[in-house]
């Protein structure tokens, strides 16, 4: 386990047009921390991991693992991957097909030149940690996807590296298995902390796994904090959109009344100063409450009249697409997600064509 320090990391690719994949990125990871890097496809997550692993030669900056500087552009220092004590788990399990599970898991120990005696015990122990000790003598082709991913996990952890890198390791698993392996990974880290950087484009994965999460955009980290901090207080519109605040309501205050989606906001407090002002409100679908009419408004709430355009049944929730009843014809949409159990959040029935 080790503290990791990345300063002003810069990596670009030649090409037409040239790309700045990692743009002066700063990142400090504490010993034993499970840091999740979250961002859309193409924002530079994989390139950042590859620079940490030594698989990519950055153009600028420094990378330190514990007390060791592994990359320093100014000093022309770039340790090869085998000189960095790092474990890796990727989206494609990349197990050696001709080797047994035992040999696959033991592989990183061989390159670390551990004694046979120590190696044997370590493989069994790590296999038990990820619940695949019964699979040791099988070949990868004889395993299910979830089992293969567990083996890949064991291989990443077996040498107790300073740092474990995960590049979207769960995205090839089907939904149920993904939840299961995610929970196991979380539990494993709680029981045996190790320093990790886990890359994903999946918000729920980031929230569930990260001791902290970093949101990336265009090669930079735009916000870093605990999942709760980032979820509750996104620093800008980009992070807000990325953490599920998918509704974007332009609001304005004109002559003593508030308007949103082009119709009057009923029940909103008047402002002290008159005049016109505008702002954009970001709102989670889960925060929208559906009521039959304005008499259902509670203290502190404001409402707008909407039409129900579509209702999708999602099991535990309903996704309701609403549009504004504004007199001009531009459709302005709002997404509400209401619990199918908590009736305080929606009337008994919600159907396409309803007006609320
Ligand atoms: P992510 O993992 O977040 O999807 P990547 O790190 O793979 O993003 O890519 C970041 C940017 O760098 C993208 O614009 C991608 O096209 C570009 N890129 C990545 N690898 C290469 C490469 N080997 N050659 C050229 N461009 C690359
Ligand atoms: Mg990637």
PDB file of C-alpha atoms in Angstrom, residues 62-286:
ATOM      1  CA  UNK A  62       5.662  13.816 -12.097  1.00  0.00           C
ATOM      2  CA  UNK A  63       4.271  10.597 -10.610  1.00  0.00           C
ATOM      3  CA  UNK A  64       5.340   9.227  -7.215  1.00  0.00           C
ATOM      4  CA  UNK A  65       4.394   5.915  -5.630  1.00  0.00           C
ATOM      5  CA  UNK A  66       5.083   6.109  -1.913  1.00  0.00           C
ATOM      6  CA  UNK A  67       8.629   7.495  -1.567  1.00  0.00           C
ATOM      7  CA  UNK A  68       9.625   6.508  -5.082  1.00  0.00           C
ATOM      8  CA  UNK A  69       9.454   8.895  -8.033  1.00  0.00           C
ATOM      9  CA  UNK A  70       8.461   6.687 -10.983  1.00  0.00           C
ATOM     10  CA  UNK A  71       8.081   9.427 -13.581  1.00  0.00           C
ATOM     11  CA  UNK A  72       9.619  12.880 -13.803  1.00  0.00           C
ATOM     12  CA  UNK A  73       9.520  14.620 -17.186  1.00  0.00           C
ATOM     13  CA  UNK A  74      12.111  17.241 -16.242  1.00  0.00           C
ATOM     14  CA  UNK A  75      14.645  14.642 -15.107  1.00  0.00           C
ATOM     15  CA  UNK A  76      13.879  12.310 -18.025  1.00  0.00           C
ATOM     16  CA  UNK A  77      12.922   9.596 -15.547  1.00  0.00           C
ATOM     17  CA  UNK A  78      10.327   6.966 -16.523  1.00  0.00           C
ATOM     18  CA  UNK A  79      10.421   3.611 -14.753  1.00  0.00           C
ATOM     19  CA  UNK A  80       9.227   0.671 -16.865  1.00  0.00           C
ATOM     20  CA  UNK A  81       6.040  -1.149 -15.720  1.00  0.00           C
ATOM     21  CA  UNK A  82       7.996  -4.008 -14.124  1.00  0.00           C
ATOM     22  CA  UNK A  83       9.889  -1.501 -11.926  1.00  0.00           C
ATOM     23  CA  UNK A  84       6.613  -0.161 -10.519  1.00  0.00           C
ATOM     24  CA  UNK A  85       4.828  -2.309  -7.971  1.00  0.00           C
ATOM     25  CA  UNK A  86       1.331  -2.027  -9.435  1.00  0.00           C
ATOM     26  CA  UNK A  87      -1.524  -4.522  -9.930  1.00  0.00           C
ATOM     27  CA  UNK A  88      -3.938  -4.158 -12.830  1.00  0.00           C
ATOM     28  CA  UNK A  89      -7.476  -5.378 -13.493  1.00  0.00           C
ATOM     29  CA  UNK A  90      -9.033  -4.569 -16.833  1.00  0.00           C
ATOM     30  CA  UNK A  91     -12.407  -4.730 -18.519  1.00  0.00           C
ATOM     31  CA  UNK A  92     -11.341  -7.686 -20.634  1.00  0.00           C
ATOM     32  CA  UNK A  93     -10.166 -10.209 -18.088  1.00  0.00           C
ATOM     33  CA  UNK A  94      -7.032 -10.937 -20.126  1.00  0.00           C
ATOM     34  CA  UNK A  95      -6.413 -14.292 -18.439  1.00  0.00           C
ATOM     35  CA  UNK A  96      -3.865 -16.593 -20.084  1.00  0.00           C
ATOM     36  CA  UNK A  97      -6.121 -19.183 -21.795  1.00  0.00           C
ATOM     37  CA  UNK A  98      -3.610 -22.061 -21.623  1.00  0.00           C
ATOM     38  CA  UNK A  99      -2.842 -21.583 -17.922  1.00  0.00           C
ATOM     39  CA  UNK A 100      -4.843 -22.892 -14.982  1.00  0.00           C
ATOM     40  CA  UNK A 101      -6.513 -20.410 -12.651  1.00  0.00           C
ATOM     41  CA  UNK A 102      -3.739 -21.142 -10.153  1.00  0.00           C
ATOM     42  CA  UNK A 103      -1.016 -20.220 -12.642  1.00  0.00           C
ATOM     43  CA  UNK A 104      -2.914 -17.155 -13.793  1.00  0.00           C
ATOM     44  CA  UNK A 105      -3.223 -15.851 -10.256  1.00  0.00           C
ATOM     45  CA  UNK A 106       0.414 -16.697  -9.488  1.00  0.00           C
ATOM     46  CA  UNK A 107       1.720 -14.909 -12.584  1.00  0.00           C
ATOM     47  CA  UNK A 108       2.553 -11.539 -10.950  1.00  0.00           C
ATOM     48  CA  UNK A 109       4.457 -13.388  -8.188  1.00  0.00           C
ATOM     49  CA  UNK A 110       6.689 -15.030 -10.765  1.00  0.00           C
ATOM     50  CA  UNK A 111       7.703 -11.689 -12.180  1.00  0.00           C
ATOM     51  CA  UNK A 112       8.313 -10.431  -8.599  1.00  0.00           C
ATOM     52  CA  UNK A 113      10.611 -13.431  -8.082  1.00  0.00           C
ATOM     53  CA  UNK A 114       8.929 -14.613  -4.873  1.00  0.00           C
ATOM     54  CA  UNK A 115      10.054 -17.927  -3.420  1.00  0.00           C
ATOM     55  CA  UNK A 116       8.012 -21.012  -4.295  1.00  0.00           C
ATOM     56  CA  UNK A 117       7.047 -21.496  -0.655  1.00  0.00           C
ATOM     57  CA  UNK A 118       5.672 -18.000  -0.146  1.00  0.00           C
ATOM     58  CA  UNK A 119       3.996 -18.050  -3.550  1.00  0.00           C
ATOM     59  CA  UNK A 120       1.957 -21.198  -2.896  1.00  0.00           C
ATOM     60  CA  UNK A 121       0.333 -19.879   0.250  1.00  0.00           C
ATOM     61  CA  UNK A 122      -0.294 -16.490  -1.266  1.00  0.00           C
ATOM     62  CA  UNK A 123      -2.232 -17.853  -4.233  1.00  0.00           C
ATOM     63  CA  UNK A 124      -4.565 -19.942  -2.056  1.00  0.00           C
ATOM     64  CA  UNK A 125      -5.090 -17.061   0.328  1.00  0.00           C
ATOM     65  CA  UNK A 126      -5.911 -14.529  -2.390  1.00  0.00           C
ATOM     66  CA  UNK A 127      -8.176 -16.990  -4.206  1.00  0.00           C
ATOM     67  CA  UNK A 128     -10.101 -17.454  -0.955  1.00  0.00           C
ATOM     68  CA  UNK A 129     -10.406 -13.685  -0.585  1.00  0.00           C
ATOM     69  CA  UNK A 130     -12.350 -13.457  -3.865  1.00  0.00           C
ATOM     70  CA  UNK A 131     -14.130 -16.758  -3.351  1.00  0.00           C
ATOM     71  CA  UNK A 132     -12.513 -18.788  -6.134  1.00  0.00           C
ATOM     72  CA  UNK A 133     -10.375 -21.264  -4.208  1.00  0.00           C
ATOM     73  CA  UNK A 134     -12.430 -24.149  -5.638  1.00  0.00           C
ATOM     74  CA  UNK A 135     -11.600 -23.080  -9.193  1.00  0.00           C
ATOM     75  CA  UNK A 136      -7.799 -23.193  -8.953  1.00  0.00           C
ATOM     76  CA  UNK A 137      -7.279 -26.193 -11.204  1.00  0.00           C
ATOM     77  CA  UNK A 138      -9.634 -25.134 -13.984  1.00  0.00           C
ATOM     78  CA  UNK A 139      -8.815 -23.349 -17.215  1.00  0.00           C
ATOM     79  CA  UNK A 140     -10.295 -19.877 -17.885  1.00  0.00           C
ATOM     80  CA  UNK A 141     -12.559 -21.307 -20.623  1.00  0.00           C
ATOM     81  CA  UNK A 142     -14.220 -23.452 -17.947  1.00  0.00           C
ATOM     82  CA  UNK A 143     -15.325 -20.416 -15.935  1.00  0.00           C
ATOM     83  CA  UNK A 144     -18.314 -18.062 -16.151  1.00  0.00           C
ATOM     84  CA  UNK A 145     -17.752 -14.343 -16.792  1.00  0.00           C
ATOM     85  CA  UNK A 146     -18.142 -13.494 -13.121  1.00  0.00           C
ATOM     86  CA  UNK A 147     -15.691 -16.217 -12.097  1.00  0.00           C
ATOM     87  CA  UNK A 148     -13.163 -15.020 -14.681  1.00  0.00           C
ATOM     88  CA  UNK A 149     -13.443 -11.502 -13.346  1.00  0.00           C
ATOM     89  CA  UNK A 150     -12.832 -12.774  -9.801  1.00  0.00           C
ATOM     90  CA  UNK A 151      -9.702 -14.546 -10.996  1.00  0.00           C
ATOM     91  CA  UNK A 152      -8.537 -11.331 -12.697  1.00  0.00           C
ATOM     92  CA  UNK A 153      -9.190  -9.537  -9.402  1.00  0.00           C
ATOM     93  CA  UNK A 154      -7.118 -12.103  -7.494  1.00  0.00           C
ATOM     94  CA  UNK A 155      -4.309 -11.725 -10.008  1.00  0.00           C
ATOM     95  CA  UNK A 156      -4.331  -7.941  -9.503  1.00  0.00           C
ATOM     96  CA  UNK A 157      -4.142  -8.286  -5.717  1.00  0.00           C
ATOM     97  CA  UNK A 158      -1.947 -11.359  -5.191  1.00  0.00           C
ATOM     98  CA  UNK A 159       1.406  -9.600  -4.945  1.00  0.00           C
ATOM     99  CA  UNK A 160      -0.013  -7.023  -2.470  1.00  0.00           C
ATOM    100  CA  UNK A 161       1.109  -4.220  -4.789  1.00  0.00           C
ATOM    101  CA  UNK A 162       1.528  -0.598  -3.720  1.00  0.00           C
ATOM    102  CA  UNK A 163      -1.341   0.340  -5.992  1.00  0.00           C
ATOM    103  CA  UNK A 164      -4.103  -1.541  -7.835  1.00  0.00           C
ATOM    104  CA  UNK A 165      -5.515  -0.039 -11.040  1.00  0.00           C
ATOM    105  CA  UNK A 166      -8.974  -1.014 -12.280  1.00  0.00           C
ATOM    106  CA  UNK A 167     -10.164  -0.017 -15.749  1.00  0.00           C
ATOM    107  CA  UNK A 168     -13.934  -0.518 -15.930  1.00  0.00           C
ATOM    108  CA  UNK A 169     -13.527  -4.089 -14.676  1.00  0.00           C
ATOM    109  CA  UNK A 170     -17.250  -4.720 -14.178  1.00  0.00           C
ATOM    110  CA  UNK A 171     -18.619  -3.379 -17.437  1.00  0.00           C
ATOM    111  CA  UNK A 172     -18.539  -6.740 -19.245  1.00  0.00           C
ATOM    112  CA  UNK A 173     -20.646  -8.447 -16.579  1.00  0.00           C
ATOM    113  CA  UNK A 174     -24.415  -8.637 -16.769  1.00  0.00           C
ATOM    114  CA  UNK A 175     -26.357  -6.408 -14.368  1.00  0.00           C
ATOM    115  CA  UNK A 176     -26.917  -8.899 -11.541  1.00  0.00           C
ATOM    116  CA  UNK A 177     -23.354 -10.159 -11.552  1.00  0.00           C
ATOM    117  CA  UNK A 178     -22.043  -6.618 -11.745  1.00  0.00           C
ATOM    118  CA  UNK A 179     -23.891  -5.676  -8.540  1.00  0.00           C
ATOM    119  CA  UNK A 180     -22.630  -8.820  -6.853  1.00  0.00           C
ATOM    120  CA  UNK A 181     -18.956  -8.428  -7.804  1.00  0.00           C
ATOM    121  CA  UNK A 182     -19.168  -4.727  -6.936  1.00  0.00           C
ATOM    122  CA  UNK A 183     -20.431  -5.558  -3.453  1.00  0.00           C
ATOM    123  CA  UNK A 184     -17.711  -8.194  -3.043  1.00  0.00           C
ATOM    124  CA  UNK A 185     -15.025  -5.762  -4.122  1.00  0.00           C
ATOM    125  CA  UNK A 186     -16.316  -3.159  -1.671  1.00  0.00           C
ATOM    126  CA  UNK A 187     -16.369  -5.699   1.132  1.00  0.00           C
ATOM    127  CA  UNK A 188     -12.884  -6.926   0.220  1.00  0.00           C
ATOM    128  CA  UNK A 189     -11.472  -3.402   0.386  1.00  0.00           C
ATOM    129  CA  UNK A 190     -13.173  -2.761   3.735  1.00  0.00           C
ATOM    130  CA  UNK A 191     -11.663  -5.927   5.208  1.00  0.00           C
ATOM    131  CA  UNK A 192      -8.204  -5.566   3.611  1.00  0.00           C
ATOM    132  CA  UNK A 193      -7.603  -1.963   2.578  1.00  0.00           C
ATOM    133  CA  UNK A 194      -5.361  -1.458  -0.445  1.00  0.00           C
ATOM    134  CA  UNK A 195      -4.665   1.689  -2.465  1.00  0.00           C
ATOM    135  CA  UNK A 196      -6.726   1.669  -5.632  1.00  0.00           C
ATOM    136  CA  UNK A 197      -7.691   3.792  -8.610  1.00  0.00           C
ATOM    137  CA  UNK A 198     -10.916   2.501 -10.128  1.00  0.00           C
ATOM    138  CA  UNK A 199     -12.047   3.893 -13.465  1.00  0.00           C
ATOM    139  CA  UNK A 200     -15.690   3.865 -14.484  1.00  0.00           C
ATOM    140  CA  UNK A 201     -18.258   5.833 -16.456  1.00  0.00           C
ATOM    141  CA  UNK A 202     -21.014   4.476 -14.209  1.00  0.00           C
ATOM    142  CA  UNK A 203     -22.236   6.891 -11.568  1.00  0.00           C
ATOM    143  CA  UNK A 204     -23.737   4.271  -9.267  1.00  0.00           C
ATOM    144  CA  UNK A 205     -20.494   2.275  -9.297  1.00  0.00           C
ATOM    145  CA  UNK A 206     -18.553   5.392  -8.316  1.00  0.00           C
ATOM    146  CA  UNK A 207     -20.936   6.272  -5.496  1.00  0.00           C
ATOM    147  CA  UNK A 208     -20.962   2.744  -4.098  1.00  0.00           C
ATOM    148  CA  UNK A 209     -17.242   1.994  -4.237  1.00  0.00           C
ATOM    149  CA  UNK A 210     -15.293   5.194  -3.814  1.00  0.00           C
ATOM    150  CA  UNK A 211     -13.855   6.391  -0.536  1.00  0.00           C
ATOM    151  CA  UNK A 212     -13.456   9.483  -2.702  1.00  0.00           C
ATOM    152  CA  UNK A 213     -14.456  10.106  -6.276  1.00  0.00           C
ATOM    153  CA  UNK A 214     -12.904  12.376  -8.890  1.00  0.00           C
ATOM    154  CA  UNK A 215     -14.954  13.638 -11.813  1.00  0.00           C
ATOM    155  CA  UNK A 216     -12.963  14.001 -15.039  1.00  0.00           C
ATOM    156  CA  UNK A 217     -13.688  16.151 -18.046  1.00  0.00           C
ATOM    157  CA  UNK A 218     -11.380  16.648 -21.033  1.00  0.00           C
ATOM    158  CA  UNK A 219      -8.232  15.386 -19.333  1.00  0.00           C
ATOM    159  CA  UNK A 220      -8.744  17.256 -16.081  1.00  0.00           C
ATOM    160  CA  UNK A 221     -10.268  16.585 -12.694  1.00  0.00           C
ATOM    161  CA  UNK A 222     -13.116  19.016 -12.190  1.00  0.00           C
ATOM    162  CA  UNK A 223     -14.190  17.894  -8.725  1.00  0.00           C
ATOM    163  CA  UNK A 224     -12.892  15.510  -6.105  1.00  0.00           C
ATOM    164  CA  UNK A 225     -14.506  14.595  -2.809  1.00  0.00           C
ATOM    165  CA  UNK A 226     -16.418  11.897  -0.975  1.00  0.00           C
ATOM    166  CA  UNK A 227     -19.275  10.477  -3.046  1.00  0.00           C
ATOM    167  CA  UNK A 228     -21.708  12.275  -0.751  1.00  0.00           C
ATOM    168  CA  UNK A 229     -19.979  15.650  -1.201  1.00  0.00           C
ATOM    169  CA  UNK A 230     -19.888  15.371  -4.980  1.00  0.00           C
ATOM    170  CA  UNK A 231     -23.451  14.064  -5.190  1.00  0.00           C
ATOM    171  CA  UNK A 232     -24.898  16.739  -2.927  1.00  0.00           C
ATOM    172  CA  UNK A 233     -22.771  19.694  -3.907  1.00  0.00           C
ATOM    173  CA  UNK A 234     -21.608  19.453  -7.515  1.00  0.00           C
ATOM    174  CA  UNK A 235     -19.304  22.387  -8.314  1.00  0.00           C
ATOM    175  CA  UNK A 236     -20.692  23.072 -11.778  1.00  0.00           C
ATOM    176  CA  UNK A 237     -23.260  22.099 -14.382  1.00  0.00           C
ATOM    177  CA  UNK A 238     -21.045  19.397 -15.859  1.00  0.00           C
ATOM    178  CA  UNK A 239     -20.692  17.553 -12.561  1.00  0.00           C
ATOM    179  CA  UNK A 240     -24.355  18.144 -11.758  1.00  0.00           C
ATOM    180  CA  UNK A 241     -25.418  16.534 -15.033  1.00  0.00           C
ATOM    181  CA  UNK A 242     -23.009  13.680 -14.497  1.00  0.00           C
ATOM    182  CA  UNK A 243     -24.310  12.904 -11.005  1.00  0.00           C
ATOM    183  CA  UNK A 244     -27.941  12.599 -11.997  1.00  0.00           C
ATOM    184  CA  UNK A 245     -29.250  16.169 -11.825  1.00  0.00           C
ATOM    185  CA  UNK A 246     -30.621  15.645 -15.282  1.00  0.00           C
ATOM    186  CA  UNK A 247     -33.350  18.303 -15.198  1.00  0.00           C
ATOM    187  CA  UNK A 248     -32.326  21.725 -16.308  1.00  0.00           C
ATOM    188  CA  UNK A 249     -34.970  24.385 -15.706  1.00  0.00           C
ATOM    189  CA  UNK A 250     -34.422  27.910 -16.894  1.00  0.00           C
ATOM    190  CA  UNK A 251     -36.182  30.175 -14.424  1.00  0.00           C
ATOM    191  CA  UNK A 252     -36.854  33.867 -14.608  1.00  0.00           C
ATOM    192  CA  UNK A 253     -38.324  36.545 -12.400  1.00  0.00           C
ATOM    193  CA  UNK A 254     -40.422  39.099 -14.235  1.00  0.00           C
ATOM    194  CA  UNK A 255     -42.564  41.808 -12.656  1.00  0.00           C
ATOM    195  CA  UNK A 256     -43.056  40.120  -9.327  1.00  0.00           C
ATOM    196  CA  UNK A 257     -43.600  36.556 -10.595  1.00  0.00           C
ATOM    197  CA  UNK A 258     -41.353  33.517 -11.058  1.00  0.00           C
ATOM    198  CA  UNK A 259     -41.497  31.464 -14.242  1.00  0.00           C
ATOM    199  CA  UNK A 260     -40.011  28.052 -15.056  1.00  0.00           C
ATOM    200  CA  UNK A 261     -40.311  26.110 -18.319  1.00  0.00           C
ATOM    201  CA  UNK A 262     -42.219  29.127 -19.605  1.00  0.00           C
ATOM    202  CA  UNK A 263     -45.105  28.892 -17.112  1.00  0.00           C
ATOM    203  CA  UNK A 264     -45.697  30.529 -13.776  1.00  0.00           C
ATOM    204  CA  UNK A 265     -44.118  28.956 -10.708  1.00  0.00           C
ATOM    205  CA  UNK A 266     -46.975  28.725  -8.251  1.00  0.00           C
ATOM    206  CA  UNK A 267     -46.163  29.264  -4.596  1.00  0.00           C
ATOM    207  CA  UNK A 268     -42.624  30.615  -5.122  1.00  0.00           C
ATOM    208  CA  UNK A 269     -41.639  33.390  -2.715  1.00  0.00           C
ATOM    209  CA  UNK A 270     -41.601  36.827  -4.330  1.00  0.00           C
ATOM    210  CA  UNK A 271     -38.209  38.506  -4.415  1.00  0.00           C
ATOM    211  CA  UNK A 272     -37.416  41.608  -2.419  1.00  0.00           C
ATOM    212  CA  UNK A 273     -36.096  43.559  -5.405  1.00  0.00           C
ATOM    213  CA  UNK A 274     -38.171  43.868  -8.535  1.00  0.00           C
ATOM    214  CA  UNK A 275     -36.857  43.599 -12.105  1.00  0.00           C
ATOM    215  CA  UNK A 276     -35.878  40.684 -14.323  1.00  0.00           C
ATOM    216  CA  UNK A 277     -33.431  37.966 -13.413  1.00  0.00           C
ATOM    217  CA  UNK A 278     -32.686  34.537 -14.807  1.00  0.00           C
ATOM    218  CA  UNK A 279     -30.979  31.431 -13.586  1.00  0.00           C
ATOM    219  CA  UNK A 280     -30.786  27.732 -14.348  1.00  0.00           C
ATOM    220  CA  UNK A 281     -32.013  25.264 -11.776  1.00  0.00           C
ATOM    221  CA  UNK A 282     -30.603  21.725 -11.826  1.00  0.00           C
ATOM    222  CA  UNK A 283     -32.990  19.206 -10.342  1.00  0.00           C
ATOM    223  CA  UNK A 284     -32.845  15.468  -9.768  1.00  0.00           C
ATOM    224  CA  UNK A 285     -35.804  13.517 -11.191  1.00  0.00           C
ATOM    225  CA  UNK A 286     -36.178  11.981  -7.714  1.00  0.00           C
TER     226      UNK A 286
END
